[in-house]
Tab-separated table of C-alpha atoms and ligand atoms in Angstrom:
chain	number	residue	atom	x	y	z
A	9	MET	CA	130.583	102.304	-50.789
A	10	PRO	CA	129.280	104.392	-47.883
A	11	TYR	CA	130.258	103.140	-44.457
A	12	THR	CA	127.072	101.979	-42.723
A	13	LEU	CA	125.965	101.359	-39.150
A	14	ALA	CA	126.115	97.608	-39.882
A	15	ASN	CA	129.732	97.986	-41.078
A	16	PHE	CA	130.597	99.950	-37.953
A	17	CYS	CA	128.952	97.468	-35.577
A	18	SER	CA	130.713	94.444	-37.031
A	19	GLU	CA	134.097	96.213	-36.926
A	20	LEU	CA	133.399	97.469	-33.404
A	21	SER	CA	132.778	93.928	-32.207
A	22	ALA	CA	135.770	92.464	-34.048
A	23	THR	CA	138.142	95.186	-32.789
A	24	LEU	CA	137.018	94.784	-29.173
A	25	LYS	CA	137.510	91.028	-29.342
A	26	ALA	CA	140.962	91.411	-30.864
A	27	LYS	CA	142.334	94.359	-28.904
A	28	GLY	CA	140.051	95.266	-25.991
A	29	GLN	CA	140.448	98.882	-24.887
A	30	ASN	CA	143.620	99.178	-26.961
A	31	GLY	CA	141.302	99.244	-29.959
A	32	LEU	CA	139.558	102.474	-28.917
A	33	PRO	CA	141.531	104.744	-31.301
A	34	ASP	CA	140.717	102.362	-34.206
A	35	ILE	CA	137.034	102.359	-33.273
A	36	ALA	CA	137.025	106.160	-32.940
A	37	ARG	CA	138.417	106.418	-36.500
A	38	LYS	CA	135.686	104.085	-37.740
A	39	LEU	CA	133.087	106.194	-35.964
A	40	THR	CA	134.371	109.238	-37.857
A	41	GLU	CA	133.870	107.302	-41.084
A	42	LEU	CA	130.298	106.489	-40.045
A	43	LEU	CA	129.536	110.094	-39.053
A	44	ASN	CA	130.840	111.247	-42.422
A	45	ASN	CA	128.141	109.162	-44.130
A	46	PRO	CA	125.243	111.617	-44.549
A	47	ASP	CA	122.776	108.734	-45.060
A	48	PHE	CA	123.628	107.378	-41.615
A	49	VAL	CA	123.090	110.785	-39.999
A	50	ALA	CA	119.798	111.291	-41.861
A	51	GLU	CA	118.541	107.819	-40.885
A	52	THR	CA	119.494	108.324	-37.239
A	53	PHE	CA	118.490	111.907	-36.498
A	54	SER	CA	115.941	114.391	-37.705
A	55	GLU	CA	114.928	117.862	-36.651
A	56	ASP	CA	112.115	116.481	-34.511
A	57	THR	CA	114.061	113.646	-32.820
A	58	PRO	CA	113.334	114.303	-29.139
A	59	ILE	CA	116.015	115.232	-26.617
A	60	GLY	CA	117.392	112.072	-25.032
A	61	ARG	CA	119.071	108.844	-26.005
A	62	ARG	CA	118.207	105.914	-28.181
A	63	GLU	CA	119.919	102.556	-28.448
A	64	LEU	CA	121.055	101.829	-32.000
A	65	TRP	CA	122.790	98.547	-31.307
A	66	HIS	CA	123.898	96.255	-28.504
A	67	ASP	CA	126.562	93.630	-29.059
A	68	PRO	CA	125.593	90.526	-27.053
A	69	GLN	CA	129.148	89.185	-27.438
A	70	THR	CA	131.161	92.139	-26.103
A	71	ASP	CA	128.300	94.002	-24.328
A	72	ALA	CA	129.151	97.233	-26.215
A	73	TYR	CA	126.365	99.709	-26.936
A	74	VAL	CA	125.961	102.215	-29.748
A	75	LEU	CA	123.744	105.076	-28.594
A	76	ALA	CA	122.313	108.104	-30.382
A	77	HIS	CA	121.870	111.164	-28.193
A	78	VAL	CA	120.110	114.408	-28.924
A	79	GLN	CA	121.660	116.872	-26.487
A	80	GLU	CA	119.771	119.934	-25.408
A	81	GLY	CA	121.548	123.231	-26.069
A	82	GLY	CA	122.908	125.356	-23.231
A	83	LYS	CA	123.786	122.395	-20.991
A	84	THR	CA	127.064	121.853	-19.155
A	85	GLY	CA	127.716	118.492	-17.515
A	86	LYS	CA	129.737	117.807	-14.382
A	87	PRO	CA	133.059	115.988	-14.400
A	88	HIS	CA	132.504	112.226	-14.286
A	89	SER	CA	134.048	108.930	-15.185
A	90	HIS	CA	132.258	105.858	-16.447
A	91	GLY	CA	133.889	103.681	-13.822
A	92	ALA	CA	134.923	100.367	-15.317
A	93	SER	CA	133.595	101.166	-18.799
A	94	TRP	CA	135.282	102.926	-21.664
A	95	ALA	CA	133.397	105.306	-23.951
A	96	ILE	CA	133.797	106.901	-27.358
A	97	TYR	CA	132.101	110.193	-28.171
A	98	GLY	CA	131.440	111.429	-31.686
A	99	THR	CA	129.488	114.440	-32.874
A	100	ALA	CA	127.108	114.174	-35.828
A	101	ARG	CA	125.885	117.762	-35.737
A	102	GLY	CA	126.714	120.741	-33.546
A	103	VAL	CA	129.610	120.742	-31.118
A	104	THR	CA	130.537	118.731	-28.035
A	105	GLU	CA	132.839	120.775	-25.813
A	106	MET	CA	135.017	118.391	-23.880
A	107	ILE	CA	137.235	118.817	-20.854
A	108	GLU	CA	139.507	116.044	-19.614
A	109	TRP	CA	140.374	116.215	-15.921
A	110	ARG	CA	143.029	114.621	-13.786
A	111	ARG	CA	142.820	113.962	-10.108
A	112	VAL	CA	145.791	115.555	-8.388
A	113	ASN	CA	145.300	114.211	-4.858
A	114	PRO	CA	145.492	110.600	-3.676
A	115	ALA	CA	142.489	108.403	-4.464
A	116	THR	CA	142.379	107.530	-0.745
A	117	ASP	CA	141.479	111.150	0.178
A	118	ALA	CA	137.773	111.654	0.796
A	119	GLY	CA	137.277	114.499	-1.692
A	120	ALA	CA	138.808	114.661	-5.154
A	121	VAL	CA	140.879	117.587	-6.370
A	122	LEU	CA	140.533	117.835	-10.121
A	123	GLU	CA	142.638	119.815	-12.519
A	124	LYS	CA	141.860	120.431	-16.181
A	125	SER	CA	144.261	118.493	-18.361
A	126	ARG	CA	142.846	119.091	-21.853
A	127	GLN	CA	140.063	121.123	-23.363
A	128	TYR	CA	138.823	120.911	-26.938
A	129	ALA	CA	135.722	120.768	-29.070
A	130	LEU	CA	134.476	117.783	-31.050
A	131	GLY	CA	132.707	119.124	-34.128
A	132	PRO	CA	130.831	117.160	-36.786
A	133	GLY	CA	132.681	113.956	-37.656
A	134	GLN	CA	135.143	114.326	-34.779
A	135	THR	CA	135.440	111.488	-32.271
A	136	ARG	CA	137.550	110.473	-29.305
A	137	GLY	CA	137.890	107.460	-27.035
A	138	TYR	CA	138.051	107.574	-23.235
A	139	ALA	CA	139.487	104.619	-21.360
A	140	SER	CA	137.765	103.324	-18.243
A	141	GLY	CA	138.243	105.690	-15.330
A	142	ALA	CA	139.037	108.723	-17.549
A	143	ILE	CA	137.435	111.801	-15.963
A	144	HIS	CA	135.745	114.137	-18.408
A	145	SER	CA	132.919	116.633	-18.714
A	146	THR	CA	130.904	117.718	-21.711
A	147	ALA	CA	129.009	120.843	-22.642
A	148	HIS	CA	126.662	121.532	-25.545
A	149	PRO	CA	126.249	125.251	-26.155
A	150	GLN	CA	123.708	124.465	-28.880
A	151	LYS	CA	121.524	121.448	-29.540
A	152	ALA	CA	123.753	118.639	-30.783
A	153	TRP	CA	123.471	115.167	-32.272
A	154	VAL	CA	125.945	112.799	-30.659
A	155	ILE	CA	126.854	109.139	-31.043
A	156	ARG	CA	128.248	107.503	-27.948
A	157	VAL	CA	129.697	104.019	-27.867
A	158	THR	CA	130.100	102.419	-24.444
A	159	GLY	CA	131.638	99.195	-23.166
A	160	THR	CA	128.525	98.174	-21.248
A	161	ASP	CA	125.178	99.517	-20.044
A	162	LEU	CA	126.350	102.434	-17.930
A	163	ASP	CA	123.125	102.421	-15.927
A	164	THR	CA	124.108	99.112	-14.348
A	165	ILE	CA	127.623	99.964	-13.109
A	166	PRO	CA	128.903	102.530	-10.608
A	167	ARG	CA	129.895	105.791	-12.239
A	168	TYR	CA	131.687	108.608	-10.517
A	169	ARG	CA	130.404	112.133	-10.588
A	170	PHE	CA	132.481	114.846	-9.074
A	171	ASP	CA	130.704	117.593	-7.285
A	172	ALA	CA	131.874	121.148	-6.636
A	173	LYS	CA	130.363	120.959	-3.115
A	174	THR	CA	132.465	118.051	-1.897
A	175	ASP	CA	135.283	118.025	-4.425
A	176	LYS	CA	137.636	120.747	-5.499
A	177	ILE	CA	137.562	121.470	-9.203
A	178	LEU	CA	140.421	123.702	-10.281
A	179	GLU	CA	139.315	125.726	-13.264
A	180	HIS	CA	142.770	126.760	-14.345
A	181	VAL	CA	146.008	124.848	-14.448
B	7	FE2	FE1	130.853	110.603	-20.190
């Protein structure tokens, strides 16, 4: 039996209710299973799906969202965290280049000093969870199809973007 979006959404909701953010690795594994279902990918994305994001599902009970993004190629994002929300990223096609950052100066200092802690690529079927407050940045060298699962509507909560003008971003550790 192929693992469907409906399967994923019901397990997402059940895992969040049972484990909260501790369930992120379980949910990330389930997202891999979903991304490995070619029918799901074909139903969700096509060559002419426009750049941008689309809501696939919202869980009224846990407030989690499942979002489908078409990322434009040649784009590099700035380091950011999703504030109080967690997120899971999974790639359906193409590559998501990911950098995890850590802040090396006290949170009470006005500007952040960020240091790279991990750098890797998430290729097709690869997923990873990021707890609330985890600082990360993404880049898409080519157009990519991405599924992102978030703990709430990120447009309604404060998020933190780090800026090279006011913050110090150390490129090498
Ligand atoms: Fe993010």
